[in-house]
XYZ file of C-alpha atoms in Angstrom:
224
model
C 102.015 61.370 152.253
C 99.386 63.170 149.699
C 96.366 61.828 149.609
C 94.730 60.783 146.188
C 92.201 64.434 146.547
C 94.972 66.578 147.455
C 97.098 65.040 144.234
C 93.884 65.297 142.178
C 93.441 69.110 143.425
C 96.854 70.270 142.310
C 96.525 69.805 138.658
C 93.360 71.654 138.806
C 94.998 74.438 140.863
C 97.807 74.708 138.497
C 95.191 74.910 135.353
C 93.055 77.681 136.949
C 95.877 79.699 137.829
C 97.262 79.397 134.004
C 93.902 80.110 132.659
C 93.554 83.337 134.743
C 96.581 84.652 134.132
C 95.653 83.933 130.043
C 92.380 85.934 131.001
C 94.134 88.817 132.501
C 96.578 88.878 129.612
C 93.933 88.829 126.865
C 91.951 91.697 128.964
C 95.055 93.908 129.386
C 95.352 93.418 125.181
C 92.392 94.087 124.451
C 92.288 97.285 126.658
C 95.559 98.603 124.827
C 94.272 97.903 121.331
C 90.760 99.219 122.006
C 92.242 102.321 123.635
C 95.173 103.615 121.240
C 93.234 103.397 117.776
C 90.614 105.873 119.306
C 93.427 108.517 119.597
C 93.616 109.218 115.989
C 90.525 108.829 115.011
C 89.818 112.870 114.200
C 92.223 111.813 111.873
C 90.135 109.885 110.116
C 87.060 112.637 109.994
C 89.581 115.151 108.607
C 88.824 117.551 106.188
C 89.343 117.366 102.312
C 92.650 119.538 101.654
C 92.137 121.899 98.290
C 95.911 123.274 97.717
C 94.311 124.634 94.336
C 95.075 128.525 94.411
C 91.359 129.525 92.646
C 88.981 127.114 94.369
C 85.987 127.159 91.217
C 83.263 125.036 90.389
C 85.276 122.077 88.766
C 87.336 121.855 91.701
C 84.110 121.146 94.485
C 82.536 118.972 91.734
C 85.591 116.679 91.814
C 85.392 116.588 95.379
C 84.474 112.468 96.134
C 81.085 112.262 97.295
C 80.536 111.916 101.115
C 82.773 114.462 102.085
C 80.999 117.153 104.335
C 84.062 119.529 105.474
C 87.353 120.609 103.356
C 90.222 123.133 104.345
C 92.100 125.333 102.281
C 95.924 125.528 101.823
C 95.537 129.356 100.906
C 92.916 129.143 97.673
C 90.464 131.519 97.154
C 87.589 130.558 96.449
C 84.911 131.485 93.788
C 81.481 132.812 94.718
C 80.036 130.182 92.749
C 82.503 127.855 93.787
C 80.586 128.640 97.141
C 77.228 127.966 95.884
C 78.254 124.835 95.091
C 79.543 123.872 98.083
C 75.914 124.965 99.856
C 74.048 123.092 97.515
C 76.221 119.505 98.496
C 75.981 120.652 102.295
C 80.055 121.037 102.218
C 81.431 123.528 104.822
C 85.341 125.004 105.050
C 87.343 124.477 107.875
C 90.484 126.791 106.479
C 92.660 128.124 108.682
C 91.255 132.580 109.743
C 93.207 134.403 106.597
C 91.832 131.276 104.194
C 88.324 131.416 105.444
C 88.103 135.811 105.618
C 89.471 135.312 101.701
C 87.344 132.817 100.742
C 83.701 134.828 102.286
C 84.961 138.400 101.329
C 82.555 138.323 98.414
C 79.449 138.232 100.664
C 79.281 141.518 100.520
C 77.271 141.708 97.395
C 74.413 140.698 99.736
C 71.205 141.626 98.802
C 68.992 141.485 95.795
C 71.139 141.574 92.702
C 69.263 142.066 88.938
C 70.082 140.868 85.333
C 68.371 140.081 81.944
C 67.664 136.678 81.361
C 67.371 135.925 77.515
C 67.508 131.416 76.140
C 66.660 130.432 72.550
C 63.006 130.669 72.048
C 62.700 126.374 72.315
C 64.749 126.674 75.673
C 61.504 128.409 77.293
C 61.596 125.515 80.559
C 65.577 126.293 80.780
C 64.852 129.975 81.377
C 62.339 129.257 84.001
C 64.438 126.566 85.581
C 67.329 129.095 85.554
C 64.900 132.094 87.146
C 63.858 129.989 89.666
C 67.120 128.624 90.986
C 68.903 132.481 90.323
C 66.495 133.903 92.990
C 67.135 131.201 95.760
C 70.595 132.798 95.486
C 69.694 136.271 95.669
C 69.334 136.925 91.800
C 66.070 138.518 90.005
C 65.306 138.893 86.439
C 64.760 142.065 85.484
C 64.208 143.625 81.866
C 65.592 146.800 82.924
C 68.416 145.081 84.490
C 72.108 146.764 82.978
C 73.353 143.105 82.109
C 72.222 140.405 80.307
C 72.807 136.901 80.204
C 71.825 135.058 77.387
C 71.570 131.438 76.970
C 71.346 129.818 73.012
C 72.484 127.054 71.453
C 73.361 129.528 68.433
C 76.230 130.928 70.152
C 78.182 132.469 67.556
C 75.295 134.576 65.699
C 73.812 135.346 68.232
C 77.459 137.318 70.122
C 77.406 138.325 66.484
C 74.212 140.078 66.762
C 74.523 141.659 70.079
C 77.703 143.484 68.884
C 75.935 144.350 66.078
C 73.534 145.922 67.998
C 75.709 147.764 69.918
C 76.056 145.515 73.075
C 79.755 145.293 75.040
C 79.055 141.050 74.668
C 81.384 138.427 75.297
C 81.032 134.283 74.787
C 81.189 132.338 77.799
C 82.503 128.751 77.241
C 82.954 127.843 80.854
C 83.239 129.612 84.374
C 86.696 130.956 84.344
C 85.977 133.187 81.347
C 83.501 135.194 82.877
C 86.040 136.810 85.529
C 89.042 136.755 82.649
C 86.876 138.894 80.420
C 84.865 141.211 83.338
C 88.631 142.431 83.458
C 89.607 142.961 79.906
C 86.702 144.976 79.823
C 83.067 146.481 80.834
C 81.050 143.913 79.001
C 77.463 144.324 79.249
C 76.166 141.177 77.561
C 77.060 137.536 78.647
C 76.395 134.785 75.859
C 76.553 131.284 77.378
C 77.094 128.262 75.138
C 74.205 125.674 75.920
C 76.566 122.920 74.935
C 79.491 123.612 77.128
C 76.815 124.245 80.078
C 74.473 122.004 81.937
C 71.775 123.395 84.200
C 74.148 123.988 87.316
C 76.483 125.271 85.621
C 74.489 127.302 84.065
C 73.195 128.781 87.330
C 76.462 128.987 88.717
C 77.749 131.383 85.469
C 74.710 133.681 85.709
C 74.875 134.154 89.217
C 79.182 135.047 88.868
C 77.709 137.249 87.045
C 74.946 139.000 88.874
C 77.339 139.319 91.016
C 79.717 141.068 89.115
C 79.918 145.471 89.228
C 77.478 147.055 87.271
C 79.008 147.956 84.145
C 80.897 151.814 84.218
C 78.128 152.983 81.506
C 75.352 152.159 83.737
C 76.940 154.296 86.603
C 78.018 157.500 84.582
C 74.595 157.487 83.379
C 72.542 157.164 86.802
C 75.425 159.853 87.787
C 73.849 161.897 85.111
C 70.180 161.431 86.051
């Protein structure tokens, strides 16, 4: 016959078991949940895709802030496009052929010189625009074989430069200044104030600085 502790002691034996296997269960879930999510979680640092086939300056400014790395799906991108990139600390992680494309440019390295010419009330814009040119490798010079000129009086002022003899084209926003380099050997950049702000504005001068020197300059150092 069972006595009255052994019939007490069952129950209790019966609970403890239950609640350890419960235990063991719960542990063994939480082990598989806390282990598989960790698997993709590269995934979740992965880079910002640009499947744009010109990677400019609009395209890195629409990239949502926070985002450190982005790959490319074959773009090329701009040299200015690439200055913009430094300046938000934003790196490429393109495939080899993507990344060779997109740095080919660097080979401009080195100082590179141009004219720097603003309206005479835009005196603090031409300073800010000198100083931020030569962190990127670009000097004012007044013997320099281009010039950039910044005004707010866009129209006369191409007006006058042609006038005067000047190869000068207007500049309403970055893409221009590559479509027009090659229609022709334009000497003389005139940038709208109103379609620029100050980045942009650094980011058009420095394209380009960085563009050949203009066939007239060459023929007549060839001739020196």
């Amino acid at each position: 016959m069972t006595s009255p502790a052994t019939q007490s002691a069952l129950p209790n034996n019966v609970d403890i078991a239950s609640i350890v296997e419960q235990v063991l269960r719960r542990l063994r879930d939480q082990t598989d949940t806390s282990v598989s999510p960790s698997k993709p979680a590269p995934n979740d640092q992965a880079a910002h895709v640009l499947s744009d086939k010109v990677i400019s300056v609009d395209v890195i400014q629409g990239i949502p802030s926070g985002v450190t790395q982005v790959q490319l799906s074959g773009g090329i991108v701009t040299p200015a496009a690439r200055d913009e990139m430094r300046a938000r600390g934003i790196t490429l992680a393109g495939s080899k052929s993507t990344h060779t494309a997109a740095t080919k440019p660097t080979n401009n390295s080195g100082k590179r010189f141009l004219q720097l010419h603003t309206d005479t009330s835009s005196k603090s814009i031409r300073d800010a625009l000198a100083r931020q040119l030569s962190l990127r490798g670009a000097e004012h010079c007044p013997r320099a074989h281009r010039s950039v000129i910044v005004t707010e009086r866009p129209a006369a002022t191409l007006f006058g430069r042609i006038q005067s003899g000047s190869r000068a084209v207007l500049i309403t926003r970055l893409e221009d200044i590559s479509r027009f380099a090659s229609e022709m050997d334009a000497d003389t950049f005139v940038l709208d104030m109103q379609r620029f702000n100050l980045v942009a504005l650094v980011n058009a001068a420095n394209t380009i600085a960085q563009l050949p020197k203009p066939i007239a300059s060459k023929s007549q150092e060839a001739s020196r």
